[in-house]
XYZ file of C-alpha atoms in Angstrom:
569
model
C -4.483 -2.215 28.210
C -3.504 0.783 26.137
C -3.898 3.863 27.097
C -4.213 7.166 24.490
C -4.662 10.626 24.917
C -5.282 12.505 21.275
C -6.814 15.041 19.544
C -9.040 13.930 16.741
C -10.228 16.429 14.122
C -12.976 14.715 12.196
C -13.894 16.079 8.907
C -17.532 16.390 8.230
C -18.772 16.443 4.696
C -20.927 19.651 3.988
C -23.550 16.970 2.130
C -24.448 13.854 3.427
C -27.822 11.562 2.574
C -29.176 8.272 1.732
C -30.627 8.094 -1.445
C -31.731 4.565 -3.098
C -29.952 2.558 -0.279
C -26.859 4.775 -1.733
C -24.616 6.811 0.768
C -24.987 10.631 -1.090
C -21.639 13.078 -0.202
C -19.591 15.918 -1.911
C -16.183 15.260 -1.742
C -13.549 17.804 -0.765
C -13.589 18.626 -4.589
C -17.387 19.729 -3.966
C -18.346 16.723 -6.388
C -21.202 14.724 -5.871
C -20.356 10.789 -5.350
C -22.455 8.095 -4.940
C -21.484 4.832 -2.372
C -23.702 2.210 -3.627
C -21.027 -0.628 -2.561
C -22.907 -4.211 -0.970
C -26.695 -3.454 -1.832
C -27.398 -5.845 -3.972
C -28.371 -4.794 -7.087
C -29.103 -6.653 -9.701
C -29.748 -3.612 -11.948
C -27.827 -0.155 -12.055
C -30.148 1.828 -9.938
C -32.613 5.320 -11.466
C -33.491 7.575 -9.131
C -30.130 8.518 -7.478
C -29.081 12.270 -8.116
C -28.764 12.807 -11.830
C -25.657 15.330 -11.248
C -23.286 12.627 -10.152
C -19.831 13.140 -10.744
C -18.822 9.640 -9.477
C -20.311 6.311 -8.743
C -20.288 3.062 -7.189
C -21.240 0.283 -7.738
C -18.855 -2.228 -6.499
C -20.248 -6.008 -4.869
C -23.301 -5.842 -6.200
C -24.891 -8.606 -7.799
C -25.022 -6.870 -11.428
C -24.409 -9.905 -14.588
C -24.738 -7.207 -17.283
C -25.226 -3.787 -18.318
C -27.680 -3.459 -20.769
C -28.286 -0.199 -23.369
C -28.680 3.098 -21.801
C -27.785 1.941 -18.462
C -26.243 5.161 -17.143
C -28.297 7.766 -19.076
C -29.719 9.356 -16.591
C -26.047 9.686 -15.179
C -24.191 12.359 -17.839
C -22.286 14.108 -15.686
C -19.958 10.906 -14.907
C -17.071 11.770 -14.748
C -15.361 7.811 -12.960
C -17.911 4.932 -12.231
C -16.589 1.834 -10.733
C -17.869 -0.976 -11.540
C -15.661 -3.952 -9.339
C -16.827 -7.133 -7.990
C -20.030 -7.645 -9.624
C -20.311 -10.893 -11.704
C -20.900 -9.044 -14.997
C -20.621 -11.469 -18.102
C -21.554 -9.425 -21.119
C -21.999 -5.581 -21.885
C -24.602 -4.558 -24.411
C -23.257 -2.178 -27.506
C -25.012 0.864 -25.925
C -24.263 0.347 -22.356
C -22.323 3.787 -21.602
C -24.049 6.115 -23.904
C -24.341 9.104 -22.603
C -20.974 9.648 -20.841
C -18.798 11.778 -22.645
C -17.519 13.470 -20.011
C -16.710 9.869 -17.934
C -12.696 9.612 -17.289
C -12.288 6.296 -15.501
C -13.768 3.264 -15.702
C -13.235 0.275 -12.933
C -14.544 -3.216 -13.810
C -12.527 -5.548 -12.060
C -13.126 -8.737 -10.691
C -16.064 -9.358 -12.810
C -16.602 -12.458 -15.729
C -15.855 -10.029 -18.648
C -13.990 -12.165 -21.310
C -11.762 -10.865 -23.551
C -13.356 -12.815 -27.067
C -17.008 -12.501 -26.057
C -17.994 -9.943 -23.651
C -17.396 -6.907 -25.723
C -19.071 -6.305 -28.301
C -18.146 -3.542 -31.322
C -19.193 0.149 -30.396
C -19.375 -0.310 -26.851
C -16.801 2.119 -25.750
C -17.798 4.637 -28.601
C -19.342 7.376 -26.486
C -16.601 7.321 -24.050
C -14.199 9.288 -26.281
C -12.845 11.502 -22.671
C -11.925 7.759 -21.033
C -8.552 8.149 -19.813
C -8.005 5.188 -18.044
C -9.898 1.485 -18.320
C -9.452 -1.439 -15.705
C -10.890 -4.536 -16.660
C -7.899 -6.770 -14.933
C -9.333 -9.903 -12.789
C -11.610 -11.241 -15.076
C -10.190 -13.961 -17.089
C -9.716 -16.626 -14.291
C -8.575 -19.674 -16.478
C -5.828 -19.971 -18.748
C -7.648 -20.814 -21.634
C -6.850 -19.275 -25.115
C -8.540 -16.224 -26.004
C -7.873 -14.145 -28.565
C -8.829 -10.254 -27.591
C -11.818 -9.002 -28.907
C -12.360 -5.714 -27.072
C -13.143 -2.985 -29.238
C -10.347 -0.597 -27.566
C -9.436 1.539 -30.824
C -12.588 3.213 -29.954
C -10.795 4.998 -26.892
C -8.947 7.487 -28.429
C -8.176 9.592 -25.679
C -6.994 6.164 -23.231
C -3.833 6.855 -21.263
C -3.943 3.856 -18.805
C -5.348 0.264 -19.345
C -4.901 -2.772 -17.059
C -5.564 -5.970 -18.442
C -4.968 -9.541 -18.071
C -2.359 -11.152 -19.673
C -4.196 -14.535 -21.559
C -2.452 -17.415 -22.893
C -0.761 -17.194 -26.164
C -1.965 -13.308 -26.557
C -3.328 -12.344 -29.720
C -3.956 -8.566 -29.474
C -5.271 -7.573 -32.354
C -4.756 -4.267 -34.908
C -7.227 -2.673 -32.680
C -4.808 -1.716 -29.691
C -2.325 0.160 -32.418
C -5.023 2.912 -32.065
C -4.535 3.616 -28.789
C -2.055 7.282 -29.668
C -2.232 8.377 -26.513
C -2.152 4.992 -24.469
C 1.233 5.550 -22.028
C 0.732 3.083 -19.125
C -0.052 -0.699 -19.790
C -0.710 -3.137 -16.462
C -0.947 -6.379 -17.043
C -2.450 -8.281 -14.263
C -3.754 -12.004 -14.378
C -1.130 -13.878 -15.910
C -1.654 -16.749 -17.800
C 1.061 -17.320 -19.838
C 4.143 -19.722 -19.883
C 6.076 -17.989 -22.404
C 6.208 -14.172 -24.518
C 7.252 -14.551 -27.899
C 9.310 -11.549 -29.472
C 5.796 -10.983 -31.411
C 3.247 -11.170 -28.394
C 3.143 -7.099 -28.145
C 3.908 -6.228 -31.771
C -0.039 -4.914 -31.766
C 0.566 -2.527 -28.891
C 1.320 1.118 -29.567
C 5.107 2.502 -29.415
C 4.068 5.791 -27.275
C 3.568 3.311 -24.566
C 6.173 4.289 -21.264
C 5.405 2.059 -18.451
C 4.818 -1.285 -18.717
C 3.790 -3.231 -15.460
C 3.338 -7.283 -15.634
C 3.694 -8.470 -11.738
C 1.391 -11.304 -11.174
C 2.871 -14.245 -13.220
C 3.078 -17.049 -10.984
C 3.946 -19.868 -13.310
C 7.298 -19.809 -15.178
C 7.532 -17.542 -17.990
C 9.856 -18.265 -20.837
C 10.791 -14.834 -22.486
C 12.494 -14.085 -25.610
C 15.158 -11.629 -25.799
C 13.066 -9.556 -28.488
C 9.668 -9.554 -26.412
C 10.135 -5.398 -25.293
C 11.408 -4.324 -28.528
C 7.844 -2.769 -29.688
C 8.206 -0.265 -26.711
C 11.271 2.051 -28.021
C 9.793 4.576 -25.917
C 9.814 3.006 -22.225
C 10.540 4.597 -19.070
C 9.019 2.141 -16.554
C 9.617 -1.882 -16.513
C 7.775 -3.194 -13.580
C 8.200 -7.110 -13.472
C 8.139 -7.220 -9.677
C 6.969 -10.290 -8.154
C 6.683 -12.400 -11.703
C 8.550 -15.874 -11.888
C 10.488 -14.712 -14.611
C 14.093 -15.011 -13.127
C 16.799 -12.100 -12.813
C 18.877 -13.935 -15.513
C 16.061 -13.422 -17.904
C 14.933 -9.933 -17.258
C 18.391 -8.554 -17.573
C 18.375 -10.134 -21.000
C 15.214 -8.040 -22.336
C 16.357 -4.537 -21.566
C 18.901 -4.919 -24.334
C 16.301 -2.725 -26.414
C 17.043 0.198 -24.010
C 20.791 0.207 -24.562
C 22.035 3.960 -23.939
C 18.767 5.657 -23.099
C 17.489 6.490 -19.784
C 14.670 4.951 -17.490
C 12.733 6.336 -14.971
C 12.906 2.556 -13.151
C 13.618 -0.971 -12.946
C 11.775 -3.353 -11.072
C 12.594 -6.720 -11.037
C 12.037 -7.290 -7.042
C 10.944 -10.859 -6.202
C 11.698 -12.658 -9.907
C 13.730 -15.632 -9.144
C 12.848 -18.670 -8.310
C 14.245 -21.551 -8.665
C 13.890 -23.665 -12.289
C 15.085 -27.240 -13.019
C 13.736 -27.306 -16.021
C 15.073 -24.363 -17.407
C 18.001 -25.004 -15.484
C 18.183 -21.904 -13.483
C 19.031 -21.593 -9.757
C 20.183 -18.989 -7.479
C 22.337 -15.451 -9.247
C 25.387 -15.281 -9.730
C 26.137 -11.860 -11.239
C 28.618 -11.099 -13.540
C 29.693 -8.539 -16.047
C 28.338 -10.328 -18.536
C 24.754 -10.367 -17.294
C 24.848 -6.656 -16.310
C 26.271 -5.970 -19.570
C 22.720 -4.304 -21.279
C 21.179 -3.180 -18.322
C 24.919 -1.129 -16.766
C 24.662 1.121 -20.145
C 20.739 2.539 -18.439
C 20.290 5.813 -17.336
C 18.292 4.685 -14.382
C 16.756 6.860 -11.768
C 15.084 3.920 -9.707
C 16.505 0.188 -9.305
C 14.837 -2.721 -7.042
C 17.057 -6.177 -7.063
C 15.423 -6.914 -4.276
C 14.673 -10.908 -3.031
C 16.397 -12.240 -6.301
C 18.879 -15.384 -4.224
C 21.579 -13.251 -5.904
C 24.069 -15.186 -3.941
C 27.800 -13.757 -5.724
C 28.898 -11.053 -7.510
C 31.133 -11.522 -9.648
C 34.349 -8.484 -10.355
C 31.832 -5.768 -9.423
C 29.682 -6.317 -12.068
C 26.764 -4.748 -9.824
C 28.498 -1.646 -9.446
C 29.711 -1.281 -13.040
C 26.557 1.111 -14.254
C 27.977 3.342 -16.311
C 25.880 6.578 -15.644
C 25.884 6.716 -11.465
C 24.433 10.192 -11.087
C 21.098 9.442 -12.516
C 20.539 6.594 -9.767
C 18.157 8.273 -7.164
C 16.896 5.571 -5.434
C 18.590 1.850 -5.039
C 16.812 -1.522 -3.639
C 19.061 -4.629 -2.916
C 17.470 -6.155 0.152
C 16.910 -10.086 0.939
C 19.883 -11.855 -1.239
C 22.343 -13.117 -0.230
C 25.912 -12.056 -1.404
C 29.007 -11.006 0.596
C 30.686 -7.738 0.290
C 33.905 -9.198 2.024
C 35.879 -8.494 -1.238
C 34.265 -5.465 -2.713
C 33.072 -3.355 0.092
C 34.978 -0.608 -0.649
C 34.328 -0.589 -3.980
C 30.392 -0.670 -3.330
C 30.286 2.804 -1.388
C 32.527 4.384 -3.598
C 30.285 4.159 -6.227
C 27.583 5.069 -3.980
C 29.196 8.036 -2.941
C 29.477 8.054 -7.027
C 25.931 8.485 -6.841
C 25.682 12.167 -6.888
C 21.852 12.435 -6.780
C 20.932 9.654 -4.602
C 18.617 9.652 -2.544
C 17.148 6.507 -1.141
C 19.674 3.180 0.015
C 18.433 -0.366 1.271
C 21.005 -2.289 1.863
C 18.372 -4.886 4.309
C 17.905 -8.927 5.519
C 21.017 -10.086 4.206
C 21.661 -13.313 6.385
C 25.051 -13.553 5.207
C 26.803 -15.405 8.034
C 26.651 -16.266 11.749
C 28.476 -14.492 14.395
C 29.615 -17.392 16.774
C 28.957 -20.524 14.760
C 29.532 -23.840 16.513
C 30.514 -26.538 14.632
C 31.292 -30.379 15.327
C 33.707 -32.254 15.694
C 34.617 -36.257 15.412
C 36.996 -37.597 17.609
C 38.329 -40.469 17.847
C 40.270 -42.066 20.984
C 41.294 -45.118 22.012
C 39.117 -46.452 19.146
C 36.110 -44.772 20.465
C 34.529 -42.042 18.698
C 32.770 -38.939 20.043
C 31.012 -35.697 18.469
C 32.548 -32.634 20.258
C 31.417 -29.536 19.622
C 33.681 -26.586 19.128
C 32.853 -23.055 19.373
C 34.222 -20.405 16.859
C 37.154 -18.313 18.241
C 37.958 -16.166 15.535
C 38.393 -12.648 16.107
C 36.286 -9.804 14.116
C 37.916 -8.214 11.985
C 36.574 -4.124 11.544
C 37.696 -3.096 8.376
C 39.100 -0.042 8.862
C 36.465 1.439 6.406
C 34.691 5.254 6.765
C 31.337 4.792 4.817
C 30.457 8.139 3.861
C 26.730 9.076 2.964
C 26.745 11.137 0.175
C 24.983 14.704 1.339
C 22.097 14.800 -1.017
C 20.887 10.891 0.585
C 17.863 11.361 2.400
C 16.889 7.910 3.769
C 19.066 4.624 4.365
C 18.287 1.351 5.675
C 20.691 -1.267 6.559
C 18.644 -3.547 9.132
C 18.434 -6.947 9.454
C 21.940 -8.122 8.290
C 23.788 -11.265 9.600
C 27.467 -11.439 9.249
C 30.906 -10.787 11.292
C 32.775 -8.310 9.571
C 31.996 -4.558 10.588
C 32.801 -1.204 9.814
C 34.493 1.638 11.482
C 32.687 4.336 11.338
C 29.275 6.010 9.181
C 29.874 9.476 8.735
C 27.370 12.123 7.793
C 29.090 15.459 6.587
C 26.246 18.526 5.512
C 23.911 15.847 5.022
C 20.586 16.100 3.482
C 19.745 13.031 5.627
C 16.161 12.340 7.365
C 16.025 9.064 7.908
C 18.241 6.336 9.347
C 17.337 3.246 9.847
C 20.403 1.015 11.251
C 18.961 -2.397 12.874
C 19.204 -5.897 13.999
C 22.745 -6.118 13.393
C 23.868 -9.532 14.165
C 27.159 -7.944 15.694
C 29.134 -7.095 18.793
C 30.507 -3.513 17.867
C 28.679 -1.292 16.457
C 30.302 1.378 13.838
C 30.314 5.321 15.352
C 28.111 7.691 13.784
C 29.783 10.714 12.912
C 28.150 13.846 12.030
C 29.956 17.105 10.915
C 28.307 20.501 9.737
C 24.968 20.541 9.535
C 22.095 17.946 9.318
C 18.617 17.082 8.867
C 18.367 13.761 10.347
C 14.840 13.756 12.016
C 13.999 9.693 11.813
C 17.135 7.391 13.630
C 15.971 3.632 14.120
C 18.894 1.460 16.146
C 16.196 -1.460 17.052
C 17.632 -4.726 17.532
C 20.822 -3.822 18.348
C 22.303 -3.634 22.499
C 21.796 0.125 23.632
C 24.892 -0.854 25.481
C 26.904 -0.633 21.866
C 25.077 2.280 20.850
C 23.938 4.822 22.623
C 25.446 3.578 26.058
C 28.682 3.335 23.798
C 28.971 6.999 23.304
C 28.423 6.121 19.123
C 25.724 8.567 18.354
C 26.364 12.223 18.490
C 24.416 15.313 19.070
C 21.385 15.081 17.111
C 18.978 18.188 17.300
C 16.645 18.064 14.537
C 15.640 14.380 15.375
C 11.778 13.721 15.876
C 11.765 10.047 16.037
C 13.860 7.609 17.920
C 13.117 4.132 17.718
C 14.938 1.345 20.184
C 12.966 -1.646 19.853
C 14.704 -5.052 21.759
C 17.703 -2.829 22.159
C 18.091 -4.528 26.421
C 17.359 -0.591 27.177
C 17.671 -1.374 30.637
C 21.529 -1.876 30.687
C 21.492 2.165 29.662
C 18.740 2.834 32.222
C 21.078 1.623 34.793
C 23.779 4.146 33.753
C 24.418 7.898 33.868
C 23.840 8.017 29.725
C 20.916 10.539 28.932
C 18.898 10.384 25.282
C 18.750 13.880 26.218
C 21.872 15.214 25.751
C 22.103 13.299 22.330
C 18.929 14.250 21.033
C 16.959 16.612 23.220
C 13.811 17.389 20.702
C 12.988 14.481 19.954
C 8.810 14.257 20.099
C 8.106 9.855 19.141
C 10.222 7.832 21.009
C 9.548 4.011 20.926
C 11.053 1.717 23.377
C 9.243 -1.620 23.124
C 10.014 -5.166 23.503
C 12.745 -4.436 26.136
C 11.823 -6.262 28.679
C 11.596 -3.329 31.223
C 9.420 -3.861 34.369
C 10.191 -0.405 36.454
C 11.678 2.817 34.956
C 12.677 5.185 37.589
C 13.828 7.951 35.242
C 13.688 8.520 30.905
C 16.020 11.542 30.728
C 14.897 15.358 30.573
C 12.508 15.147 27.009
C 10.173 18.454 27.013
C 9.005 18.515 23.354
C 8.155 14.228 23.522
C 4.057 13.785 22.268
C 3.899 9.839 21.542
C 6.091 7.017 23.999
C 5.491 3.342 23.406
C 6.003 1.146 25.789
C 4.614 -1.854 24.920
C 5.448 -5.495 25.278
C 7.400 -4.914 28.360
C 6.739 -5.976 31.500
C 5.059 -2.961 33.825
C 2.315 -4.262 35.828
C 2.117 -0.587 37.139
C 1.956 2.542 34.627
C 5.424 4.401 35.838
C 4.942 7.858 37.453
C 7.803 8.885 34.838
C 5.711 9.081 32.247
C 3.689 11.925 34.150
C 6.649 14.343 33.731
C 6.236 14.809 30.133
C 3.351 17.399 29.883
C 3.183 17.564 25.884
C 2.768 13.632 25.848
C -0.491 12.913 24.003
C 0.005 9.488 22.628
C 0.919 6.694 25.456
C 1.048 2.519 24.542
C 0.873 0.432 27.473
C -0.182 -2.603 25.616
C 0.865 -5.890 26.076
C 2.213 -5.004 29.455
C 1.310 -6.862 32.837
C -1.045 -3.867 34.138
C -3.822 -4.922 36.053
C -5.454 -1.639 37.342
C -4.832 1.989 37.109
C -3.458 4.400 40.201
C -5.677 7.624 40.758
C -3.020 9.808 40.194
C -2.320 8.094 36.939
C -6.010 8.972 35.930
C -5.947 12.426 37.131
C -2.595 12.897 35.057
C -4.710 11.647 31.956
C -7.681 14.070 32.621
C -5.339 16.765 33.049
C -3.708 15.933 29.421
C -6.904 15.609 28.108
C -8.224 18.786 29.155
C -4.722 21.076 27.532
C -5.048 19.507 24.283
């Protein structure tokens, strides 16, 4: 059952009607738009509202758009066009809107070579930005014959990427073209010449949907001198390869580098899991970089620091290097110095590292008396805390180190006139948890410690005063060993207003502390089969999740609380 108490403020648009089995509204902007989504036409529909700033017309059944198709339709200003099974678009289909901005035809049967034919796009000379990705479904070899030079006012265009690309003189007259998105993929390998055709104003560059191995030269990004934004994320290009390509943007500086999810696996090429070194890191360390994602890319060893051997650490604003796989056994101290390098940082994930077990037990083969036996033989090793402060640097507003599995720990995190909001410190595979030491003032307003024994965290006496925080999460944290105890949330962080306490396997709760300003508890996935009277001494609680409990019916006085909160707010 789940049980919520709210306050819902619906906004209302001042104009609403049906017109031509359309849905007619004015948007907050006061501009007319037209929802003419899953009606079926075959045809681009005449008597809707002639003063239409926006339209559409996605999952229809439209095939093509013949001449003068939007005439009536001027004042068009984006028309989306998705999901249709459009095959061909006569020369004169968009005359008439000069004033349109954006233009949406995705996941239609436009072909690159055939479906465009010369003049087209001339009266859209205000188009800004042109989708036409998710249309070439095959790999076959296309050469592209879509008339873009006549867009000379196009800023964005997303594309698909065909095999053996052949783009034609046409794209170099796209001045004012800045973001390029490739999205199909189709190819098995970019040649040093496969973008020579593009313009070199161009500044992001986006190609994330390349399934198939892609063989790339080292040249292939040279005709983009100008680029701030590489986005390769999720492409099966391999991290050894994309740190090969940025050698164009020795020296400069980059807004960011993606290259989460790259690396797979290659026998033919003969590539495996990462193993950084300086040489590898040796274009890509000279970058100016305010974003970086390594995310998911089986790096599995770094080699003498070569990940922390960027040269310009104060333009880094916001780092990524969750799900791999390395150890920072030898070079932990050396990581959060640079980080604390990092003088405008402002974002750390440092997340699902499954490093190493805590109390691995291995097997043994005996042999006595000429008889053999498997014994097995838990691990008695002691942990080792490194005797390590990690500082966060006081202009870092969010961290997350959750999900890591190892033995080593640290002493202590300590926050000193921190800019920090949010802190997200989970599923720790460990059995002491570091002390969290704040000094001066601080922001923190979001603290998640899910996964982890309360008993070794908050029970522990490791989290200090905290009276800015809004949100405290304790998901499977066994909150019941604290429960049992005199320790109070409320003396460590007294305004909080979301607290989440799920999956903790709580059937009664006597008591939750002294929390006046809480609005939103969630207790679900526990095990109440009776809603706790408890919860009835919060009166600014608005937001209560019982789900996935064992409740079977609801007490009287339960429902009179809830008619009572529903009737303050």
């Amino acid at each position: 059952m789940y049980i919520i108490i709210t306050i819902w403020i619906i906004l209302v648009y001042p104009y609403t009607t049906v017109h031509a089995q359309c849905n007619i509204t004015l948007n907050t902007l006061e501009d007319k738009e037209a929802d003419c989504k899953h009606q079926g036409f075959t045809s681009v529909p005449t008597n809707l509202p002639p003063d239409l700033k926006i339209l559409d017309l996605s999952y229809n059944r439209l095939t093509r758009l013949g001449d003068n198709s939007f005439h009536r339709y001027k004042y068009l200003e984006q028309l989306i066009l998705d999901n249709n099974i459009m095959n061909f678009l006569d020369a004169k289909a968009f005359t008439g809107l000069s004033l349109l901005r954006r233009l949406s035809m995705v996941k239609n049967q436009l072909n690159v070579f055939t479906s465009y034919p010369p003049g087209v796009f001339e009266s859209l000379q205000n188009l800004s930005a042109l989708d036409v990705s998710r249309n070439m479904k095959t790999p076959e070899y296309n050469p592209y014959r879509i008339p873009v030079g006549e867009l000379c006012n196009l800023c964005e265009l997303s594309i698909d990427l065909v095999l053996n690309a052949t783009f034609g003189q046409q794209f170099r007259k796209l001045h004012n073209l800045r973001k390029l998105r490739f999205d199909y993929c189709h190819v098995d390998i970019l040649y040093n010449e496969t973008f020579s055709d593009m313009p070199v104003n161009i500044n992001e560059f986006h190609m994330t949907t390349c399934k198939h191995f892609v063989v790339i030269e080292v040249g292939v990004l040279v005709p983009f001198p100008h680029l701030k934004v590489l986005n390769l994320t999720n492409s099966n290009i391999h991290l050894t390869q994309a740190l090969r390509i940025v050698q164009p943007f020795q020296n400069k500086s980059m807004d960011a580098i993606l290259f989460r999810g790259i690396t797979h696996g290659n026998i033919k090429h003969d590539l495996d899991a990462v193993v950084l070194t300086q040489d590898m890191m040796k274009y890509i360390s000279t970058i100016c970089i305010t974003t970086l994602d390594f995310s998911d890319n089986q790096i599995i060893s770094v080699k003498n620091n070569s990940i922390v051997s960027f040269k310009h650490p104060q333009c880094f604003e916001h780092i990524m290097v969750s799900s791999n796989s390395f150890s920072l056994e030898t070079w932990a101290v050396n990581l959060f110095l640079f980080v604390f390098r990092m003088t405008n940082i402002k974002m750390f994930d440092f997340s699902y590292f499954p490093l190493r077990f805590k109390n691995p037990v291995f097997l043994d083969i005996v042999t006595k008396n000429n008889h053999t036996t498997i014994e097995r033989l838990e691990y008695k090793g002691r942990l080792e805390i490194q005797d390590i402060t990690v500082t966060v640097p006081n202009q870092m507003q969010f961290v997350r180190i959750a999900h890591v599995m190892g033995r080593n720990g640290f002493r202590e995190i300590k926050v000193i006139n921190s800019s920090l909001r949010q802190l997200e410190v989970s599923y720790f595979e460990t059995d002491v948890f570091p002390i969290l030491t704040v000094e001066g003032f601080n922001r923190l307003e979001h603290l998640d410690l899910s996964g982890i024994s309360s008993d070794i965290t908050i029970g522990a006496g490791k989290i200090p005063l905290l009276i800015h925080l809004k949100t405290l999460i304790l998901k499977e944290t066994k909150l019941y060993l604290v429960l049992q105890t005199n320790s109070s949330i409320s003396s460590l962080c007294p305004n909080i207003k979301n607290l989440d306490i799920s999956y903790n396997y709580m059937w009664k709760m006597n008591s939750l502390w002294q929390l006046p300003h809480l609005t939103q508890l969630n207790l679900s996935y526990n095990l109440f089969d009776d809603v706790p009277d408890v919860v009835t001494k919060f009166d600014s609680l608005t937001d209560l999740d019982l789900s996935h409990n064992q409740l079977t019916t609801i007490r009287k006085n339960i429902l009179s609380w809830i008619d009572t909160q529903h009737t303050n707010f």
